[in-house]
């Protein structure tokens, strides 16, 4: 008699027979889909990741202590990883993205390397330090958004007088998901930079393009989107009332060649909330990292309320409904894997 046609009162026989069968097929590296199907094909996104805010006062204190225990040179990159509390030990803030805070003290450098993972920097605290990418040495100022694309050689240094800290977001978990990581360390401490600071912005994002330039479309050629250039645009949107009820007056960092995202794996926005802004609820399939550049407010996600102020970083997991409130006029930077989801036809958003 087959297992399926046994009488109902022999349920434990069926269970036992099934277990024996599963044990048998496991030796052939096979397993029954029907035992795992519901967990694989869920009716809605399921996530173990949690919302969480990292307050900059505490982050800064701990970062400065990191400066006492290790040099930038010893560490290669002196970064404290922002670990999602729902998924500790995996060096990730969302399932697809890594986030960390990097510190470079006066006189230090973080020497030249390159990797398949793309990185972005959002500058928090300090001044006088630089990131050199693809021949441009760009000075870092609060609120600047800097990209280091896939395989671009990069190094950082601080010839200034004060410690410099910034938020790093990299797509390492995505690269490692595909098992496509390569990296190289250069013998050079600093790369040669023959392009002036601001060169890539002026050259590619001024309404003209160098004639005959090959149009690279899957990443932006701009190295630094300076806050001093972005902030007045938000002011214009606010003044003309172009304020989204969920996202505020928001710009998307774009590849000036084709309007696409800055990187194929990560996309970023800058939003202004007028004082007293009470955002409508929103959710989307991209887990999102936010960083406050100015102001103060709260973001409600489910029954959790995250309170944020300048330089605080917070994360909202995928498909969790959230809404922003600003007590003062505020500016939030945000970044997610949305371009990757869109390219794969996975992205969804709603109320
Ligand atoms: O600045 O090159 O946070 O390679 C992690 C890996 C920063 C960097 C990180 C890196 C970097």
mmCIF file of C-alpha atoms and ligand atoms in Angstrom:
data_model
loop_
_atom_site.group_PDB
_atom_site.id
_atom_site.type_symbol
_atom_site.label_atom_id
_atom_site.label_comp_id
_atom_site.label_asym_id
_atom_site.label_seq_id
_atom_site.Cartn_x
_atom_site.Cartn_y
_atom_site.Cartn_z
ATOM 1 C CA UNK A 1 0.000 0.000 0.000
ATOM 2 C CA UNK A 2 1.371 3.437 -0.849
ATOM 3 C CA UNK A 3 1.742 6.054 1.929
ATOM 4 C CA UNK A 4 -0.988 8.215 0.393
ATOM 5 C CA UNK A 5 -3.648 5.472 0.448
ATOM 6 C CA UNK A 6 -3.146 4.383 4.085
ATOM 7 C CA UNK A 7 -6.234 4.754 6.332
ATOM 8 C CA UNK A 8 -6.670 8.032 8.232
ATOM 9 C CA UNK A 9 -6.108 6.426 11.672
ATOM 10 C CA UNK A 10 -2.555 5.654 10.763
ATOM 11 C CA UNK A 11 -1.554 9.311 10.673
ATOM 12 C CA UNK A 12 1.608 8.678 12.639
ATOM 13 C CA UNK A 13 2.484 5.925 10.166
ATOM 14 C CA UNK A 14 2.151 8.429 7.360
ATOM 15 C CA UNK A 15 4.244 10.970 9.255
ATOM 16 C CA UNK A 16 6.834 8.319 10.041
ATOM 17 C CA UNK A 17 6.870 7.077 6.461
ATOM 18 C CA UNK A 18 7.269 10.589 5.172
ATOM 19 C CA UNK A 19 10.134 11.318 7.564
ATOM 20 C CA UNK A 20 11.838 8.108 6.478
ATOM 21 C CA UNK A 21 11.308 9.080 2.855
ATOM 22 C CA UNK A 22 12.702 12.598 3.426
ATOM 23 C CA UNK A 23 15.757 11.113 5.163
ATOM 24 C CA UNK A 24 16.237 8.779 2.227
ATOM 25 C CA UNK A 25 16.046 11.466 -0.479
ATOM 26 C CA UNK A 26 18.296 13.785 1.584
ATOM 27 C CA UNK A 27 21.136 11.339 0.844
ATOM 28 C CA UNK A 28 20.589 12.211 -2.813
ATOM 29 C CA UNK A 29 20.584 15.941 -1.993
ATOM 30 C CA UNK A 30 16.855 16.242 -2.575
ATOM 31 C CA UNK A 31 14.101 17.579 -0.356
ATOM 32 C CA UNK A 32 10.313 17.910 -0.683
ATOM 33 C CA UNK A 33 9.164 21.313 -1.901
ATOM 34 C CA UNK A 34 5.770 20.870 -0.199
ATOM 35 C CA UNK A 35 7.415 21.159 3.231
ATOM 36 C CA UNK A 36 9.005 24.541 2.399
ATOM 37 C CA UNK A 37 6.802 26.031 -0.323
ATOM 38 C CA UNK A 38 4.863 28.423 1.935
ATOM 39 C CA UNK A 39 8.076 29.934 3.288
ATOM 40 C CA UNK A 40 9.536 30.360 -0.192
ATOM 41 C CA UNK A 41 6.570 31.831 -2.019
ATOM 42 C CA UNK A 42 5.081 34.205 0.532
ATOM 43 C CA UNK A 43 1.967 36.234 -0.259
ATOM 44 C CA UNK A 44 3.794 39.391 0.912
ATOM 45 C CA UNK A 45 7.435 40.285 1.599
ATOM 46 C CA UNK A 46 8.694 38.707 4.819
ATOM 47 C CA UNK A 47 11.679 40.215 6.582
ATOM 48 C CA UNK A 48 13.682 39.558 9.730
ATOM 49 C CA UNK A 49 15.191 43.061 9.455
ATOM 50 C CA UNK A 50 14.048 45.673 11.977
ATOM 51 C CA UNK A 51 13.691 49.443 11.954
ATOM 52 C CA UNK A 52 16.466 51.112 13.932
ATOM 53 C CA UNK A 53 18.024 54.547 14.448
ATOM 54 C CA UNK A 54 21.686 55.208 15.246
ATOM 55 C CA UNK A 55 22.007 58.535 17.091
ATOM 56 C CA UNK A 56 24.998 60.546 15.976
ATOM 57 C CA UNK A 57 26.031 61.761 19.461
ATOM 58 C CA UNK A 58 26.696 58.177 20.484
ATOM 59 C CA UNK A 59 28.085 57.149 17.082
ATOM 60 C CA UNK A 60 30.576 60.030 17.137
ATOM 61 C CA UNK A 61 31.778 59.167 20.631
ATOM 62 C CA UNK A 62 32.278 55.494 19.694
ATOM 63 C CA UNK A 63 33.943 56.396 16.393
ATOM 64 C CA UNK A 64 36.467 58.664 18.135
ATOM 65 C CA UNK A 65 37.251 55.757 20.474
ATOM 66 C CA UNK A 66 37.881 53.584 17.384
ATOM 67 C CA UNK A 67 40.562 56.161 16.523
ATOM 68 C CA UNK A 68 42.279 55.263 19.817
ATOM 69 C CA UNK A 69 42.289 51.505 19.233
ATOM 70 C CA UNK A 70 43.367 51.302 15.575
ATOM 71 C CA UNK A 71 44.885 53.536 12.894
ATOM 72 C CA UNK A 72 43.255 54.011 9.507
ATOM 73 C CA UNK A 73 46.297 52.362 7.929
ATOM 74 C CA UNK A 74 46.089 49.251 10.127
ATOM 75 C CA UNK A 75 42.359 48.947 9.591
ATOM 76 C CA UNK A 76 42.598 49.627 5.802
ATOM 77 C CA UNK A 77 39.174 51.207 6.287
ATOM 78 C CA UNK A 78 38.329 52.282 9.859
ATOM 79 C CA UNK A 79 34.616 51.666 9.719
ATOM 80 C CA UNK A 80 32.054 50.636 12.310
ATOM 81 C CA UNK A 81 29.432 48.482 10.634
ATOM 82 C CA UNK A 82 25.796 49.406 11.293
ATOM 83 C CA UNK A 83 24.325 46.003 11.970
ATOM 84 C CA UNK A 84 20.627 45.502 11.685
ATOM 85 C CA UNK A 85 19.475 44.264 15.116
ATOM 86 C CA UNK A 86 17.139 41.709 13.511
ATOM 87 C CA UNK A 87 19.995 40.053 11.619
ATOM 88 C CA UNK A 88 23.200 40.493 13.636
ATOM 89 C CA UNK A 89 26.534 39.060 12.524
ATOM 90 C CA UNK A 90 25.877 39.463 8.800
ATOM 91 C CA UNK A 91 27.432 42.942 8.320
ATOM 92 C CA UNK A 92 24.327 44.339 6.732
ATOM 93 C CA UNK A 93 21.709 46.941 7.448
ATOM 94 C CA UNK A 94 19.236 45.570 4.902
ATOM 95 C CA UNK A 95 19.418 42.218 3.149
ATOM 96 C CA UNK A 96 21.091 43.806 0.114
ATOM 97 C CA UNK A 97 23.106 46.687 1.582
ATOM 98 C CA UNK A 98 25.985 47.309 3.943
ATOM 99 C CA UNK A 99 26.167 50.539 5.936
ATOM 100 C CA UNK A 100 28.980 51.807 8.111
ATOM 101 C CA UNK A 101 30.484 54.958 9.569
ATOM 102 C CA UNK A 102 34.041 55.736 8.513
ATOM 103 C CA UNK A 103 36.523 57.874 10.451
ATOM 104 C CA UNK A 104 39.707 59.472 9.123
ATOM 105 C CA UNK A 105 41.710 61.475 11.650
ATOM 106 C CA UNK A 106 43.908 64.440 10.708
ATOM 107 C CA UNK A 107 47.078 63.276 8.969
ATOM 108 C CA UNK A 108 45.697 59.835 8.116
ATOM 109 C CA UNK A 109 45.071 58.202 4.770
ATOM 110 C CA UNK A 110 43.107 55.153 3.683
ATOM 111 C CA UNK A 111 45.102 53.976 0.704
ATOM 112 C CA UNK A 112 44.139 53.006 -2.823
ATOM 113 C CA UNK A 113 42.068 49.927 -3.529
ATOM 114 C CA UNK A 114 39.201 48.895 -5.737
ATOM 115 C CA UNK A 115 36.459 46.321 -5.601
ATOM 116 C CA UNK A 116 33.421 45.124 -7.489
ATOM 117 C CA UNK A 117 31.155 46.522 -4.770
ATOM 118 C CA UNK A 118 30.021 50.057 -5.448
ATOM 119 C CA UNK A 119 30.105 52.532 -2.586
ATOM 120 C CA UNK A 120 28.452 55.806 -1.763
ATOM 121 C CA UNK A 121 29.470 58.260 0.919
ATOM 122 C CA UNK A 122 27.173 60.735 2.624
ATOM 123 C CA UNK A 123 29.288 63.200 4.565
ATOM 124 C CA UNK A 124 28.413 63.735 8.224
ATOM 125 C CA UNK A 125 30.959 65.555 10.333
ATOM 126 C CA UNK A 126 34.242 67.391 9.931
ATOM 127 C CA UNK A 127 35.884 69.071 6.979
ATOM 128 C CA UNK A 128 39.187 69.180 5.151
ATOM 129 C CA UNK A 129 39.273 65.519 4.077
ATOM 130 C CA UNK A 130 39.024 64.161 0.554
ATOM 131 C CA UNK A 131 38.025 61.111 -1.404
ATOM 132 C CA UNK A 132 39.921 60.508 -4.620
ATOM 133 C CA UNK A 133 38.007 58.591 -7.291
ATOM 134 C CA UNK A 134 38.927 58.057 -10.934
ATOM 135 C CA UNK A 135 41.406 60.914 -11.098
ATOM 136 C CA UNK A 136 39.296 63.474 -9.201
ATOM 137 C CA UNK A 137 40.148 64.457 -5.655
ATOM 138 C CA UNK A 138 36.945 65.749 -4.148
ATOM 139 C CA UNK A 139 36.844 67.600 -0.833
ATOM 140 C CA UNK A 140 34.155 66.300 1.505
ATOM 141 C CA UNK A 141 31.651 68.692 3.068
ATOM 142 C CA UNK A 142 28.595 68.003 5.220
ATOM 143 C CA UNK A 143 25.753 66.623 3.080
ATOM 144 C CA UNK A 144 27.887 65.828 0.024
ATOM 145 C CA UNK A 145 26.940 62.653 -1.810
ATOM 146 C CA UNK A 146 29.953 60.893 -3.325
ATOM 147 C CA UNK A 147 29.939 57.800 -5.492
ATOM 148 C CA UNK A 148 32.636 55.189 -5.973
ATOM 149 C CA UNK A 149 31.351 52.926 -8.739
ATOM 150 C CA UNK A 150 32.120 49.246 -9.343
ATOM 151 C CA UNK A 151 35.928 48.743 -9.799
ATOM 152 C CA UNK A 152 36.764 52.467 -9.480
ATOM 153 C CA UNK A 153 40.094 52.940 -7.628
ATOM 154 C CA UNK A 154 39.599 55.113 -4.546
ATOM 155 C CA UNK A 155 41.444 56.439 -1.520
ATOM 156 C CA UNK A 156 40.623 58.809 1.289
ATOM 157 C CA UNK A 157 42.774 61.190 3.287
ATOM 158 C CA UNK A 158 42.543 63.934 5.865
ATOM 159 C CA UNK A 159 45.109 66.718 5.519
ATOM 160 C CA UNK A 160 42.789 68.879 7.672
ATOM 161 C CA UNK A 161 42.667 69.632 11.379
ATOM 162 C CA UNK A 162 39.589 67.752 12.615
ATOM 163 C CA UNK A 163 38.343 64.149 12.486
ATOM 164 C CA UNK A 164 36.162 63.447 9.448
ATOM 165 C CA UNK A 165 33.248 61.018 9.508
ATOM 166 C CA UNK A 166 30.875 59.872 6.872
ATOM 167 C CA UNK A 167 28.246 57.268 6.153
ATOM 168 C CA UNK A 168 29.348 54.519 3.764
ATOM 169 C CA UNK A 169 26.747 52.420 1.969
ATOM 170 C CA UNK A 170 27.954 49.544 -0.213
ATOM 171 C CA UNK A 171 26.192 46.852 -2.200
ATOM 172 C CA UNK A 172 28.490 44.083 -0.849
ATOM 173 C CA UNK A 173 25.636 41.805 0.273
ATOM 174 C CA UNK A 174 24.235 42.012 -3.285
ATOM 175 C CA UNK A 175 27.638 41.319 -4.849
ATOM 176 C CA UNK A 176 28.178 38.436 -2.429
ATOM 177 C CA UNK A 177 24.672 37.113 -3.086
ATOM 178 C CA UNK A 178 25.771 36.624 -6.691
ATOM 179 C CA UNK A 179 29.225 35.436 -5.495
ATOM 180 C CA UNK A 180 30.901 37.938 -7.797
ATOM 181 C CA UNK A 181 33.316 39.732 -5.458
ATOM 182 C CA UNK A 182 36.768 40.731 -6.678
ATOM 183 C CA UNK A 183 39.089 43.275 -5.088
ATOM 184 C CA UNK A 184 42.596 44.623 -5.556
ATOM 185 C CA UNK A 185 44.930 46.582 -3.355
ATOM 186 C CA UNK A 186 47.225 49.090 -5.057
ATOM 187 C CA UNK A 187 50.841 49.730 -4.074
ATOM 188 C CA UNK A 188 50.108 53.455 -4.313
ATOM 189 C CA UNK A 189 49.166 55.250 -1.115
ATOM 190 C CA UNK A 190 47.344 57.964 -3.070
ATOM 191 C CA UNK A 191 46.227 57.866 -6.647
ATOM 192 C CA UNK A 192 47.333 60.539 -9.098
ATOM 193 C CA UNK A 193 44.597 63.107 -9.474
ATOM 194 C CA UNK A 194 44.748 65.304 -12.529
ATOM 195 C CA UNK A 195 41.114 66.465 -12.484
ATOM 196 C CA UNK A 196 40.151 69.493 -10.399
ATOM 197 C CA UNK A 197 37.713 69.158 -7.520
ATOM 198 C CA UNK A 198 34.200 69.395 -9.004
ATOM 199 C CA UNK A 199 35.411 68.453 -12.486
ATOM 200 C CA UNK A 200 32.997 65.560 -13.081
ATOM 201 C CA UNK A 201 29.969 67.569 -11.898
ATOM 202 C CA UNK A 202 30.761 70.559 -14.113
ATOM 203 C CA UNK A 203 31.798 68.407 -17.054
ATOM 204 C CA UNK A 204 28.811 66.058 -17.113
ATOM 205 C CA UNK A 205 25.990 67.745 -15.182
ATOM 206 C CA UNK A 206 25.884 71.263 -16.641
ATOM 207 C CA UNK A 207 23.621 70.667 -19.633
ATOM 208 C CA UNK A 208 26.487 69.935 -22.001
ATOM 209 C CA UNK A 209 28.669 66.847 -22.431
ATOM 210 C CA UNK A 210 32.212 66.536 -23.693
ATOM 211 C CA UNK A 211 31.698 66.067 -27.424
ATOM 212 C CA UNK A 212 32.200 62.536 -28.634
ATOM 213 C CA UNK A 213 32.253 61.132 -25.122
ATOM 214 C CA UNK A 214 31.145 57.497 -25.015
ATOM 215 C CA UNK A 215 27.807 57.478 -23.203
ATOM 216 C CA UNK A 216 28.169 55.193 -20.186
ATOM 217 C CA UNK A 217 24.634 54.686 -19.031
ATOM 218 C CA UNK A 218 24.623 52.202 -16.178
ATOM 219 C CA UNK A 219 26.279 54.585 -13.689
ATOM 220 C CA UNK A 220 26.700 58.285 -13.211
ATOM 221 C CA UNK A 221 30.008 59.866 -14.268
ATOM 222 C CA UNK A 222 29.603 62.443 -11.465
ATOM 223 C CA UNK A 223 31.832 61.759 -8.443
ATOM 224 C CA UNK A 224 30.386 64.299 -6.009
ATOM 225 C CA UNK A 225 26.889 65.814 -5.852
ATOM 226 C CA UNK A 226 27.717 68.651 -3.432
ATOM 227 C CA UNK A 227 25.143 69.627 -0.821
ATOM 228 C CA UNK A 228 25.796 73.283 -1.654
ATOM 229 C CA UNK A 229 24.402 72.617 -5.154
ATOM 230 C CA UNK A 230 21.523 70.310 -4.122
ATOM 231 C CA UNK A 231 20.112 72.242 -1.174
ATOM 232 C CA UNK A 232 18.989 75.317 -3.206
ATOM 233 C CA UNK A 233 17.073 73.012 -5.575
ATOM 234 C CA UNK A 234 15.029 71.691 -2.634
ATOM 235 C CA UNK A 235 14.320 75.299 -1.683
ATOM 236 C CA UNK A 236 12.978 75.963 -5.189
ATOM 237 C CA UNK A 237 10.679 72.924 -4.993
ATOM 238 C CA UNK A 238 9.413 74.015 -1.596
ATOM 239 C CA UNK A 239 8.765 77.594 -2.766
ATOM 240 C CA UNK A 240 6.768 76.434 -5.770
ATOM 241 C CA UNK A 241 4.780 73.945 -3.676
ATOM 242 C CA UNK A 242 6.220 70.824 -5.330
ATOM 243 C CA UNK A 243 5.891 68.814 -2.157
ATOM 244 C CA UNK A 244 4.939 65.155 -2.264
ATOM 245 C CA UNK A 245 2.536 64.288 0.588
ATOM 246 C CA UNK A 246 4.688 61.258 1.521
ATOM 247 C CA UNK A 247 8.237 62.238 0.559
ATOM 248 C CA UNK A 248 8.265 66.039 0.844
ATOM 249 C CA UNK A 249 10.100 68.180 -1.706
ATOM 250 C CA UNK A 250 12.325 65.472 -3.091
ATOM 251 C CA UNK A 251 15.008 65.130 -5.762
ATOM 252 C CA UNK A 252 16.448 61.901 -7.076
ATOM 253 C CA UNK A 253 20.200 61.800 -7.665
ATOM 254 C CA UNK A 254 20.425 61.061 -11.386
ATOM 255 C CA UNK A 255 22.911 60.003 -14.003
ATOM 256 C CA UNK A 256 23.028 63.198 -16.135
ATOM 257 C CA UNK A 257 23.639 61.160 -19.298
ATOM 258 C CA UNK A 258 20.251 59.446 -19.323
ATOM 259 C CA UNK A 259 18.370 60.352 -16.134
ATOM 260 C CA UNK A 260 18.917 56.848 -14.750
ATOM 261 C CA UNK A 261 20.010 55.999 -11.238
ATOM 262 C CA UNK A 262 23.514 56.896 -10.048
ATOM 263 C CA UNK A 263 24.427 53.209 -9.798
ATOM 264 C CA UNK A 264 22.713 50.056 -11.062
ATOM 265 C CA UNK A 265 22.550 48.612 -7.552
ATOM 266 C CA UNK A 266 21.763 51.701 -5.467
ATOM 267 C CA UNK A 267 19.626 54.792 -5.882
ATOM 268 C CA UNK A 268 19.429 57.869 -3.675
ATOM 269 C CA UNK A 269 17.173 60.843 -2.925
ATOM 270 C CA UNK A 270 17.303 64.092 -0.995
ATOM 271 C CA UNK A 271 14.069 65.339 0.611
ATOM 272 C CA UNK A 272 13.065 68.517 2.311
ATOM 273 C CA UNK A 273 10.189 68.547 4.800
ATOM 274 C CA UNK A 274 8.777 71.965 5.666
ATOM 275 C CA UNK A 275 8.425 72.616 9.423
ATOM 276 C CA UNK A 276 5.308 70.834 10.682
ATOM 277 C CA UNK A 277 5.274 68.329 7.787
ATOM 278 C CA UNK A 278 3.018 65.368 8.508
ATOM 279 C CA UNK A 279 3.747 62.760 5.879
ATOM 280 C CA UNK A 280 1.175 60.331 4.529
ATOM 281 C CA UNK A 281 1.950 56.626 4.922
ATOM 282 C CA UNK A 282 4.071 54.875 2.329
ATOM 283 C CA UNK A 283 5.635 51.487 1.849
ATOM 284 C CA UNK A 284 7.821 49.940 -0.801
ATOM 285 C CA UNK A 285 9.750 46.748 -1.373
ATOM 286 C CA UNK A 286 13.122 48.480 -1.024
ATOM 287 C CA UNK A 287 14.526 48.521 2.503
ATOM 288 C CA UNK A 288 15.767 52.094 2.873
ATOM 289 C CA UNK A 289 18.552 53.811 4.787
ATOM 290 C CA UNK A 290 17.904 57.425 5.786
ATOM 291 C CA UNK A 291 20.321 60.031 7.092
ATOM 292 C CA UNK A 292 19.281 63.411 8.464
ATOM 293 C CA UNK A 293 21.276 66.306 7.004
ATOM 294 C CA UNK A 294 19.291 69.071 8.729
ATOM 295 C CA UNK A 295 16.468 69.491 11.193
ATOM 296 C CA UNK A 296 14.613 67.133 13.464
ATOM 297 C CA UNK A 297 11.627 64.844 13.290
ATOM 298 C CA UNK A 298 10.188 61.385 13.733
ATOM 299 C CA UNK A 299 9.389 58.486 11.451
ATOM 300 C CA UNK A 300 6.624 56.136 12.475
ATOM 301 C CA UNK A 301 6.984 52.573 11.246
ATOM 302 C CA UNK A 302 4.335 50.151 12.519
ATOM 303 C CA UNK A 303 4.199 50.741 16.300
ATOM 304 C CA UNK A 304 7.785 51.990 16.441
ATOM 305 C CA UNK A 305 8.604 55.705 16.376
ATOM 306 C CA UNK A 306 12.154 56.592 15.354
ATOM 307 C CA UNK A 307 13.321 60.021 16.534
ATOM 308 C CA UNK A 308 15.981 61.629 14.387
ATOM 309 C CA UNK A 309 18.139 64.739 14.311
ATOM 310 C CA UNK A 310 21.210 65.901 12.419
ATOM 311 C CA UNK A 311 23.532 63.078 11.266
ATOM 312 C CA UNK A 312 21.361 60.322 12.733
ATOM 313 C CA UNK A 313 21.022 57.288 10.464
ATOM 314 C CA UNK A 314 17.957 55.061 10.400
ATOM 315 C CA UNK A 315 16.718 52.085 8.450
ATOM 316 C CA UNK A 316 13.236 50.994 7.374
ATOM 317 C CA UNK A 317 12.909 47.330 6.291
ATOM 318 C CA UNK A 318 11.064 46.381 3.087
ATOM 319 C CA UNK A 319 7.291 46.675 2.877
ATOM 320 C CA UNK A 320 6.921 48.241 6.334
ATOM 321 C CA UNK A 321 4.479 51.141 6.248
ATOM 322 C CA UNK A 322 6.059 54.373 7.457
ATOM 323 C CA UNK A 323 5.373 58.083 7.651
ATOM 324 C CA UNK A 324 7.670 61.036 8.307
ATOM 325 C CA UNK A 325 6.947 63.995 10.580
ATOM 326 C CA UNK A 326 9.175 67.021 10.904
ATOM 327 C CA UNK A 327 9.024 69.407 13.848
ATOM 328 C CA UNK A 328 11.545 71.734 12.159
ATOM 329 C CA UNK A 329 12.345 72.207 8.500
ATOM 330 C CA UNK A 330 14.378 69.082 7.786
ATOM 331 C CA UNK A 331 16.405 67.440 5.062
ATOM 332 C CA UNK A 332 16.704 63.653 4.752
ATOM 333 C CA UNK A 333 19.030 61.745 2.473
ATOM 334 C CA UNK A 334 17.899 58.226 1.558
ATOM 335 C CA UNK A 335 19.369 55.288 -0.292
ATOM 336 C CA UNK A 336 18.161 51.819 -1.253
ATOM 337 C CA UNK A 337 18.515 49.002 -3.784
ATOM 338 C CA UNK A 338 15.521 50.300 -5.752
ATOM 339 C CA UNK A 339 17.366 50.500 -9.135
ATOM 340 C CA UNK A 340 18.320 46.822 -8.842
ATOM 341 C CA UNK A 341 14.737 45.867 -7.957
ATOM 342 C CA UNK A 342 13.385 47.943 -10.857
ATOM 343 C CA UNK A 343 15.843 46.411 -13.321
ATOM 344 C CA UNK A 344 14.693 42.954 -12.239
ATOM 345 C CA UNK A 345 10.997 43.877 -12.305
ATOM 346 C CA UNK A 346 10.603 43.362 -8.542
ATOM 347 C CA UNK A 347 9.904 46.841 -7.199
ATOM 348 C CA UNK A 348 6.472 47.622 -5.760
ATOM 349 C CA UNK A 349 5.214 50.542 -3.729
ATOM 350 C CA UNK A 350 1.942 51.462 -2.100
ATOM 351 C CA UNK A 351 0.154 53.011 0.850
HETATM 352 O O1 LIG B 1 35.957 53.336 1.734
HETATM 353 O O2 LIG B 1 36.698 51.837 0.392
HETATM 354 O O3 LIG B 1 32.663 51.062 4.583
HETATM 355 O O4 LIG B 1 36.207 49.358 0.841
HETATM 356 C C1 LIG B 1 33.669 49.287 3.432
HETATM 357 C C2 LIG B 1 34.566 48.855 2.470
HETATM 358 C C3 LIG B 1 34.314 51.553 2.996
HETATM 359 C C4 LIG B 1 36.012 52.173 1.345
HETATM 360 C C5 LIG B 1 33.546 50.618 3.678
HETATM 361 C C6 LIG B 1 35.338 49.774 1.780
HETATM 362 C C7 LIG B 1 35.198 51.136 2.054
#
